[in-house]
Amino acid sequence: MEGELSLHVPAGSAALSRSLRAPETPAPDEFAEAVLAGLARRPRSIPCRYFYDAQGSELFEEITKLPEYYPTRVETMLLEAHRAEIAALVGPGRILVEFGSGSSRKTSLLLGALGNVPAYIPIDIAAESLKEAAEWLSGRHEGLTILPLIADFATTRALPKVAQRKRRFGFFSGSTIGNLTHAEARAFLANAARLLGPGSVFLVGVDLKKPASILIPAYNDSRGVTAAFNLNLLARINRELGGDFDLSRFAHHALYNDQAGRIEMYLVSLVHQTALVQGREFAFAEDERIHTENSHKYAADEFQALARASGWTPVKAWTDPANLFSLHLLRL
Ligand code: AVI
């Protein structure tokens, strides 16, 4: 389901909140179908996009501030260090389209460096995050036209009409591309090429391959925020689908699958138990897992090969001295 919240922000957040339509909630049936099918299949799995209800989005924001979770910090540092060069390579007057925009905090750095941006189109499934992000940005970039699009960034088929009038600059940050399989990532990049159109440029943040000794703490932090984020999926099922999961009987587990080059997250049943979801009963053996997320890591040349296979030409890549994270500028 897609919906547009169209607004122009002359000054301050008061004007913004009056202009917003009531947020559209994602179709509950879609969540129910995904959960029921995911719990019935073997191995059990639920797509990670369902992490992001209001509580899940808040917990993710907390994750981004954890000392162990380096991606947000390092990507922000790369944007701060290279924004002027990025802006020079992108050029002025482009509409900025952000895929999976979330809180839009990093976007502000780009907007400041780009200067002349006719409109900003953040695309996200979480209506509340979009609204909050638009309000936050409007306070910092007076006069910016913000056209939020409530949609799944992976399957967005069309941009608002205004976006077709100018050349476009895509932004996909945070290594969210890592949450897609390689085939999905390729399809996403090809769809982004079609949406952004000929002559467009695309900046993509990609987490790099590195030792498991750095990766595992990033996905299993000492404060248990990532565990709470993972377990919130069961809490969301309880809230929205009449589930009766006992959260104290499931544990968060993160491992690095070296062969696949990805972090895998699971919810592990600590005992033999049953749980009800929309009146259907699911039995879990002790140690049985629900796969909840993959987070793929790419060497810089692996990502560039993927981008090429999807029709993009790599222009330049930036990495930090410790080789933790990369930013890739691509053009069509
Ligand atoms: C949103 N995404 C890029 C995060 C990641 O690192 O894969 C989600 C996340 N899962 C656990 N911690 C953060």
Short mmCIF file of N, CA and C in Angstrom, two decimals, residues 71-197:
data_model
loop_
_atom_site.label_atom_id
_atom_site.label_comp_id
_atom_site.label_asym_id
_atom_site.label_seq_id
_atom_site.Cartn_x
_atom_site.Cartn_y
_atom_site.Cartn_z
N PRO A 71 27.82 1.17 12.49
CA PRO A 71 27.43 1.64 11.15
C PRO A 71 26.93 3.09 11.09
N THR A 72 26.02 3.46 12.00
CA THR A 72 25.45 4.81 11.92
C THR A 72 26.51 5.87 12.18
N ARG A 73 27.32 5.60 13.22
CA ARG A 73 28.35 6.57 13.60
C ARG A 73 29.36 6.77 12.47
N VAL A 74 29.83 5.65 11.89
CA VAL A 74 30.87 5.76 10.87
C VAL A 74 30.30 6.34 9.56
N GLU A 75 29.08 5.95 9.22
CA GLU A 75 28.48 6.51 8.00
C GLU A 75 28.27 8.03 8.15
N THR A 76 27.84 8.45 9.33
CA THR A 76 27.66 9.89 9.58
C THR A 76 29.00 10.61 9.45
N MET A 77 30.02 9.99 10.01
CA MET A 77 31.37 10.58 9.93
C MET A 77 31.83 10.69 8.46
N LEU A 78 31.54 9.65 7.67
CA LEU A 78 31.92 9.69 6.25
C LEU A 78 31.16 10.80 5.51
N LEU A 79 29.88 10.94 5.85
CA LEU A 79 29.08 12.00 5.20
C LEU A 79 29.60 13.39 5.58
N GLU A 80 29.95 13.55 6.87
CA GLU A 80 30.49 14.84 7.32
C GLU A 80 31.80 15.15 6.60
N ALA A 81 32.64 14.13 6.50
CA ALA A 81 33.98 14.34 5.92
C ALA A 81 33.91 14.59 4.41
N HIS A 82 32.96 13.98 3.71
CA HIS A 82 32.99 14.01 2.24
C HIS A 82 31.80 14.70 1.59
N ARG A 83 30.96 15.37 2.41
CA ARG A 83 29.71 15.92 1.84
C ARG A 83 29.97 16.96 0.76
N ALA A 84 31.03 17.75 0.93
CA ALA A 84 31.28 18.79 -0.08
C ALA A 84 31.65 18.14 -1.41
N GLU A 85 32.50 17.13 -1.35
CA GLU A 85 32.89 16.42 -2.58
C GLU A 85 31.68 15.70 -3.21
N ILE A 86 30.87 15.09 -2.33
CA ILE A 86 29.66 14.40 -2.84
C ILE A 86 28.75 15.42 -3.53
N ALA A 87 28.54 16.56 -2.88
CA ALA A 87 27.66 17.59 -3.45
C ALA A 87 28.20 18.08 -4.80
N ALA A 88 29.52 18.21 -4.89
CA ALA A 88 30.12 18.68 -6.16
C ALA A 88 29.90 17.63 -7.26
N LEU A 89 30.03 16.35 -6.91
CA LEU A 89 29.84 15.29 -7.91
C LEU A 89 28.37 15.15 -8.31
N VAL A 90 27.46 15.38 -7.35
CA VAL A 90 26.02 15.25 -7.63
C VAL A 90 25.53 16.44 -8.47
N GLY A 91 26.01 17.62 -8.13
CA GLY A 91 25.59 18.83 -8.85
C GLY A 91 24.30 19.39 -8.28
N PRO A 92 23.99 20.68 -8.59
CA PRO A 92 22.83 21.35 -7.97
C PRO A 92 21.50 21.02 -8.67
N GLY A 93 20.39 21.33 -7.97
CA GLY A 93 19.07 21.32 -8.59
C GLY A 93 18.41 19.97 -8.72
N ARG A 94 18.92 18.96 -8.05
CA ARG A 94 18.30 17.64 -8.15
C ARG A 94 17.29 17.43 -7.02
N ILE A 95 16.21 16.69 -7.32
CA ILE A 95 15.26 16.26 -6.29
C ILE A 95 15.91 15.11 -5.53
N LEU A 96 15.85 15.19 -4.20
CA LEU A 96 16.47 14.15 -3.37
C LEU A 96 15.41 13.11 -2.99
N VAL A 97 15.67 11.86 -3.36
CA VAL A 97 14.74 10.75 -3.06
C VAL A 97 15.46 9.80 -2.11
N GLU A 98 14.89 9.64 -0.90
CA GLU A 98 15.55 8.76 0.06
C GLU A 98 14.74 7.49 0.28
N PHE A 99 15.39 6.34 0.11
CA PHE A 99 14.73 5.04 0.26
C PHE A 99 14.89 4.55 1.70
N GLY A 100 13.79 4.19 2.38
CA GLY A 100 13.86 3.72 3.76
C GLY A 100 14.44 4.81 4.64
N SER A 101 13.80 5.98 4.61
CA SER A 101 14.41 7.19 5.18
C SER A 101 14.51 7.20 6.70
N GLY A 102 13.62 6.49 7.41
CA GLY A 102 13.69 6.45 8.88
C GLY A 102 13.67 7.84 9.49
N SER A 103 14.65 8.14 10.32
CA SER A 103 14.64 9.42 11.05
C SER A 103 15.18 10.59 10.22
N SER A 104 15.77 10.32 9.07
CA SER A 104 16.32 11.36 8.16
C SER A 104 17.44 12.19 8.78
N ARG A 105 18.05 11.73 9.89
CA ARG A 105 19.09 12.55 10.54
C ARG A 105 20.30 12.76 9.62
N LYS A 106 20.71 11.70 8.90
CA LYS A 106 21.89 11.84 8.03
C LYS A 106 21.59 12.70 6.81
N THR A 107 20.32 12.71 6.43
CA THR A 107 19.90 13.46 5.24
C THR A 107 20.17 14.94 5.41
N SER A 108 20.05 15.40 6.65
CA SER A 108 20.24 16.82 6.93
C SER A 108 21.65 17.26 6.50
N LEU A 109 22.62 16.38 6.71
CA LEU A 109 24.00 16.69 6.32
C LEU A 109 24.09 16.90 4.81
N LEU A 110 23.42 16.00 4.07
CA LEU A 110 23.44 16.10 2.61
C LEU A 110 22.71 17.36 2.13
N LEU A 111 21.54 17.62 2.74
CA LEU A 111 20.75 18.79 2.34
C LEU A 111 21.56 20.07 2.53
N GLY A 112 22.27 20.14 3.66
CA GLY A 112 23.08 21.32 3.94
C GLY A 112 24.17 21.51 2.88
N ALA A 113 24.79 20.40 2.47
CA ALA A 113 25.88 20.50 1.50
C ALA A 113 25.37 20.75 0.09
N LEU A 114 24.20 20.16 -0.24
CA LEU A 114 23.69 20.29 -1.61
C LEU A 114 23.15 21.69 -1.88
N GLY A 115 22.59 22.32 -0.82
CA GLY A 115 22.07 23.68 -0.98
C GLY A 115 20.77 23.70 -1.74
N ASN A 116 20.86 23.72 -3.07
CA ASN A 116 19.67 23.90 -3.90
C ASN A 116 18.98 22.56 -4.20
N VAL A 117 17.99 22.19 -3.34
CA VAL A 117 17.24 20.93 -3.55
C VAL A 117 15.76 21.31 -3.75
N PRO A 118 15.20 21.13 -4.96
CA PRO A 118 13.83 21.56 -5.22
C PRO A 118 12.78 20.84 -4.37
N ALA A 119 13.05 19.56 -4.03
CA ALA A 119 12.11 18.81 -3.18
C ALA A 119 12.83 17.60 -2.60
N TYR A 120 12.34 17.19 -1.43
CA TYR A 120 12.89 16.00 -0.77
C TYR A 120 11.76 14.98 -0.64
N ILE A 121 11.98 13.77 -1.17
CA ILE A 121 10.96 12.72 -1.12
C ILE A 121 11.49 11.56 -0.26
N PRO A 122 11.12 11.55 1.04
CA PRO A 122 11.50 10.40 1.87
C PRO A 122 10.48 9.27 1.70
N ILE A 123 10.97 8.05 1.47
CA ILE A 123 10.07 6.90 1.30
C ILE A 123 10.28 5.97 2.49
N ASP A 124 9.21 5.67 3.21
CA ASP A 124 9.33 4.75 4.35
C ASP A 124 7.97 4.13 4.63
N ILE A 125 8.00 2.92 5.16
CA ILE A 125 6.76 2.20 5.49
C ILE A 125 6.17 2.72 6.80
N ALA A 126 7.03 3.32 7.66
CA ALA A 126 6.59 3.75 8.99
C ALA A 126 6.10 5.20 8.95
N ALA A 127 4.77 5.37 8.92
CA ALA A 127 4.17 6.70 8.78
C ALA A 127 4.58 7.64 9.90
N GLU A 128 4.65 7.10 11.13
CA GLU A 128 5.00 7.95 12.27
C GLU A 128 6.43 8.47 12.14
N SER A 129 7.36 7.60 11.72
CA SER A 129 8.75 8.02 11.54
C SER A 129 8.84 9.09 10.47
N LEU A 130 8.06 8.92 9.40
CA LEU A 130 8.07 9.91 8.31
C LEU A 130 7.62 11.27 8.82
N LYS A 131 6.56 11.26 9.62
CA LYS A 131 6.00 12.50 10.13
C LYS A 131 7.00 13.19 11.06
N GLU A 132 7.56 12.41 11.96
CA GLU A 132 8.52 12.96 12.93
C GLU A 132 9.75 13.50 12.19
N ALA A 133 10.22 12.73 11.19
CA ALA A 133 11.42 13.14 10.44
C ALA A 133 11.15 14.42 9.66
N ALA A 134 9.96 14.52 9.06
CA ALA A 134 9.61 15.72 8.29
C ALA A 134 9.57 16.93 9.20
N GLU A 135 9.04 16.75 10.39
CA GLU A 135 8.97 17.86 11.35
C GLU A 135 10.37 18.29 11.78
N TRP A 136 11.20 17.30 12.05
CA TRP A 136 12.57 17.59 12.50
C TRP A 136 13.35 18.33 11.40
N LEU A 137 13.21 17.83 10.14
CA LEU A 137 13.95 18.45 9.03
C LEU A 137 13.44 19.85 8.74
N SER A 138 12.12 20.03 8.87
CA SER A 138 11.53 21.33 8.52
C SER A 138 12.08 22.43 9.42
N GLY A 139 12.42 22.07 10.67
CA GLY A 139 12.99 23.06 11.58
C GLY A 139 14.40 23.46 11.19
N ARG A 140 15.05 22.63 10.39
CA ARG A 140 16.46 22.90 10.04
C ARG A 140 16.66 23.40 8.61
N HIS A 141 15.70 23.10 7.74
CA HIS A 141 15.86 23.50 6.33
C HIS A 141 14.61 24.25 5.90
N GLU A 142 14.56 25.50 6.30
CA GLU A 142 13.38 26.32 6.04
C GLU A 142 13.14 26.45 4.53
N GLY A 143 11.88 26.29 4.15
CA GLY A 143 11.55 26.45 2.73
C GLY A 143 11.66 25.17 1.93
N LEU A 144 12.17 24.11 2.55
CA LEU A 144 12.33 22.85 1.81
C LEU A 144 10.95 22.21 1.58
N THR A 145 10.69 21.80 0.36
CA THR A 145 9.45 21.07 0.07
C THR A 145 9.68 19.59 0.36
N ILE A 146 8.87 19.05 1.28
CA ILE A 146 9.01 17.64 1.66
C ILE A 146 7.76 16.89 1.20
N LEU A 147 7.98 15.83 0.43
CA LEU A 147 6.86 15.03 -0.09
C LEU A 147 6.99 13.59 0.39
N PRO A 148 6.62 13.32 1.66
CA PRO A 148 6.82 11.96 2.18
C PRO A 148 5.93 10.94 1.46
N LEU A 149 6.48 9.77 1.23
CA LEU A 149 5.75 8.70 0.55
C LEU A 149 5.73 7.49 1.48
N ILE A 150 4.52 7.12 1.95
CA ILE A 150 4.39 5.94 2.82
C ILE A 150 4.37 4.73 1.90
N ALA A 151 5.46 3.99 1.88
CA ALA A 151 5.53 2.85 0.96
C ALA A 151 6.70 1.96 1.35
N ASP A 152 6.67 0.74 0.86
CA ASP A 152 7.80 -0.16 1.03
C ASP A 152 8.84 0.26 -0.01
N PHE A 153 9.99 0.75 0.48
CA PHE A 153 10.99 1.30 -0.45
C PHE A 153 11.44 0.26 -1.47
N ALA A 154 11.33 -1.04 -1.11
CA ALA A 154 11.83 -2.09 -2.00
C ALA A 154 10.92 -2.30 -3.21
N THR A 155 9.66 -1.90 -3.06
CA THR A 155 8.72 -2.20 -4.14
C THR A 155 8.01 -0.95 -4.68
N THR A 156 8.49 0.25 -4.29
CA THR A 156 7.86 1.49 -4.77
C THR A 156 7.88 1.51 -6.30
N ARG A 157 6.73 1.75 -6.89
CA ARG A 157 6.62 1.69 -8.35
C ARG A 157 6.63 3.07 -9.02
N ALA A 158 6.26 4.11 -8.25
CA ALA A 158 6.18 5.44 -8.87
C ALA A 158 6.48 6.53 -7.85
N LEU A 159 7.07 7.62 -8.33
CA LEU A 159 7.33 8.78 -7.49
C LEU A 159 6.23 9.81 -7.72
N PRO A 160 6.03 10.74 -6.76
CA PRO A 160 5.04 11.80 -7.00
C PRO A 160 5.36 12.55 -8.31
N LYS A 161 4.31 13.07 -8.97
CA LYS A 161 4.49 13.68 -10.30
C LYS A 161 5.57 14.76 -10.33
N VAL A 162 5.63 15.56 -9.24
CA VAL A 162 6.58 16.67 -9.22
C VAL A 162 8.02 16.17 -9.42
N ALA A 163 8.27 14.95 -8.99
CA ALA A 163 9.63 14.40 -9.08
C ALA A 163 10.04 14.16 -10.52
N GLN A 164 9.04 14.09 -11.41
CA GLN A 164 9.37 13.79 -12.80
C GLN A 164 9.87 15.03 -13.56
N ARG A 165 9.73 16.20 -12.93
CA ARG A 165 10.09 17.44 -13.63
C ARG A 165 11.58 17.76 -13.57
N LYS A 166 12.28 17.21 -12.58
CA LYS A 166 13.71 17.53 -12.40
C LYS A 166 14.53 16.25 -12.38
N ARG A 167 15.87 16.42 -12.51
CA ARG A 167 16.74 15.26 -12.36
C ARG A 167 16.77 14.84 -10.90
N ARG A 168 17.11 13.57 -10.64
CA ARG A 168 16.98 13.04 -9.28
C ARG A 168 18.30 12.51 -8.73
N PHE A 169 18.39 12.59 -7.40
CA PHE A 169 19.53 12.08 -6.65
C PHE A 169 18.98 11.13 -5.59
N GLY A 170 19.31 9.84 -5.68
CA GLY A 170 18.81 8.85 -4.72
C GLY A 170 19.77 8.69 -3.54
N PHE A 171 19.23 8.37 -2.39
CA PHE A 171 20.05 8.16 -1.18
C PHE A 171 19.48 6.94 -0.47
N PHE A 172 20.34 5.97 -0.19
CA PHE A 172 19.91 4.74 0.50
C PHE A 172 20.98 4.46 1.55
N SER A 173 20.71 4.84 2.78
CA SER A 173 21.78 4.86 3.78
C SER A 173 21.67 3.69 4.75
N GLY A 174 22.62 3.62 5.67
CA GLY A 174 22.54 2.73 6.82
C GLY A 174 22.79 1.27 6.52
N SER A 175 23.19 0.95 5.29
CA SER A 175 23.37 -0.44 4.86
C SER A 175 22.08 -1.24 4.96
N THR A 176 20.96 -0.55 4.77
CA THR A 176 19.68 -1.27 4.72
C THR A 176 19.69 -2.25 3.56
N ILE A 177 20.50 -1.98 2.54
CA ILE A 177 20.61 -2.91 1.41
C ILE A 177 21.06 -4.29 1.91
N GLY A 178 21.79 -4.32 3.04
CA GLY A 178 22.26 -5.58 3.60
C GLY A 178 21.13 -6.45 4.14
N ASN A 179 19.98 -5.86 4.39
CA ASN A 179 18.85 -6.66 4.89
C ASN A 179 18.12 -7.38 3.76
N LEU A 180 18.54 -7.13 2.52
CA LEU A 180 17.96 -7.83 1.37
C LEU A 180 18.87 -8.98 0.97
N THR A 181 18.32 -10.03 0.39
CA THR A 181 19.16 -11.09 -0.21
C THR A 181 19.90 -10.45 -1.39
N HIS A 182 20.92 -11.14 -1.92
CA HIS A 182 21.64 -10.58 -3.07
C HIS A 182 20.69 -10.37 -4.25
N ALA A 183 19.80 -11.34 -4.46
CA ALA A 183 18.85 -11.22 -5.57
C ALA A 183 17.91 -10.03 -5.35
N GLU A 184 17.44 -9.87 -4.11
CA GLU A 184 16.55 -8.73 -3.80
C GLU A 184 17.30 -7.41 -3.94
N ALA A 185 18.57 -7.40 -3.51
CA ALA A 185 19.37 -6.17 -3.59
C ALA A 185 19.54 -5.76 -5.06
N ARG A 186 19.78 -6.75 -5.89
CA ARG A 186 19.94 -6.48 -7.33
C ARG A 186 18.63 -5.95 -7.92
N ALA A 187 17.53 -6.59 -7.54
CA ALA A 187 16.22 -6.14 -8.04
C ALA A 187 15.92 -4.73 -7.51
N PHE A 188 16.27 -4.46 -6.25
CA PHE A 188 16.03 -3.13 -5.69
C PHE A 188 16.83 -2.07 -6.46
N LEU A 189 18.11 -2.35 -6.71
CA LEU A 189 18.96 -1.37 -7.42
C LEU A 189 18.43 -1.14 -8.84
N ALA A 190 17.93 -2.21 -9.47
CA ALA A 190 17.38 -2.06 -10.83
C ALA A 190 16.08 -1.25 -10.78
N ASN A 191 15.26 -1.49 -9.76
CA ASN A 191 14.01 -0.72 -9.62
C ASN A 191 14.31 0.75 -9.33
N ALA A 192 15.34 0.98 -8.49
CA ALA A 192 15.74 2.36 -8.17
C ALA A 192 16.22 3.06 -9.44
N ALA A 193 16.91 2.32 -10.31
CA ALA A 193 17.39 2.91 -11.58
C ALA A 193 16.19 3.34 -12.42
N ARG A 194 15.17 2.51 -12.46
CA ARG A 194 13.98 2.82 -13.25
C ARG A 194 13.24 4.03 -12.66
N LEU A 195 13.13 4.04 -11.30
CA LEU A 195 12.41 5.14 -10.63
C LEU A 195 13.15 6.46 -10.77
N LEU A 196 14.47 6.43 -10.56
CA LEU A 196 15.25 7.68 -10.55
C LEU A 196 15.48 8.18 -11.98
N GLY A 197 15.61 7.26 -12.93
CA GLY A 197 15.65 7.62 -14.35
C GLY A 197 17.02 7.99 -14.88
#
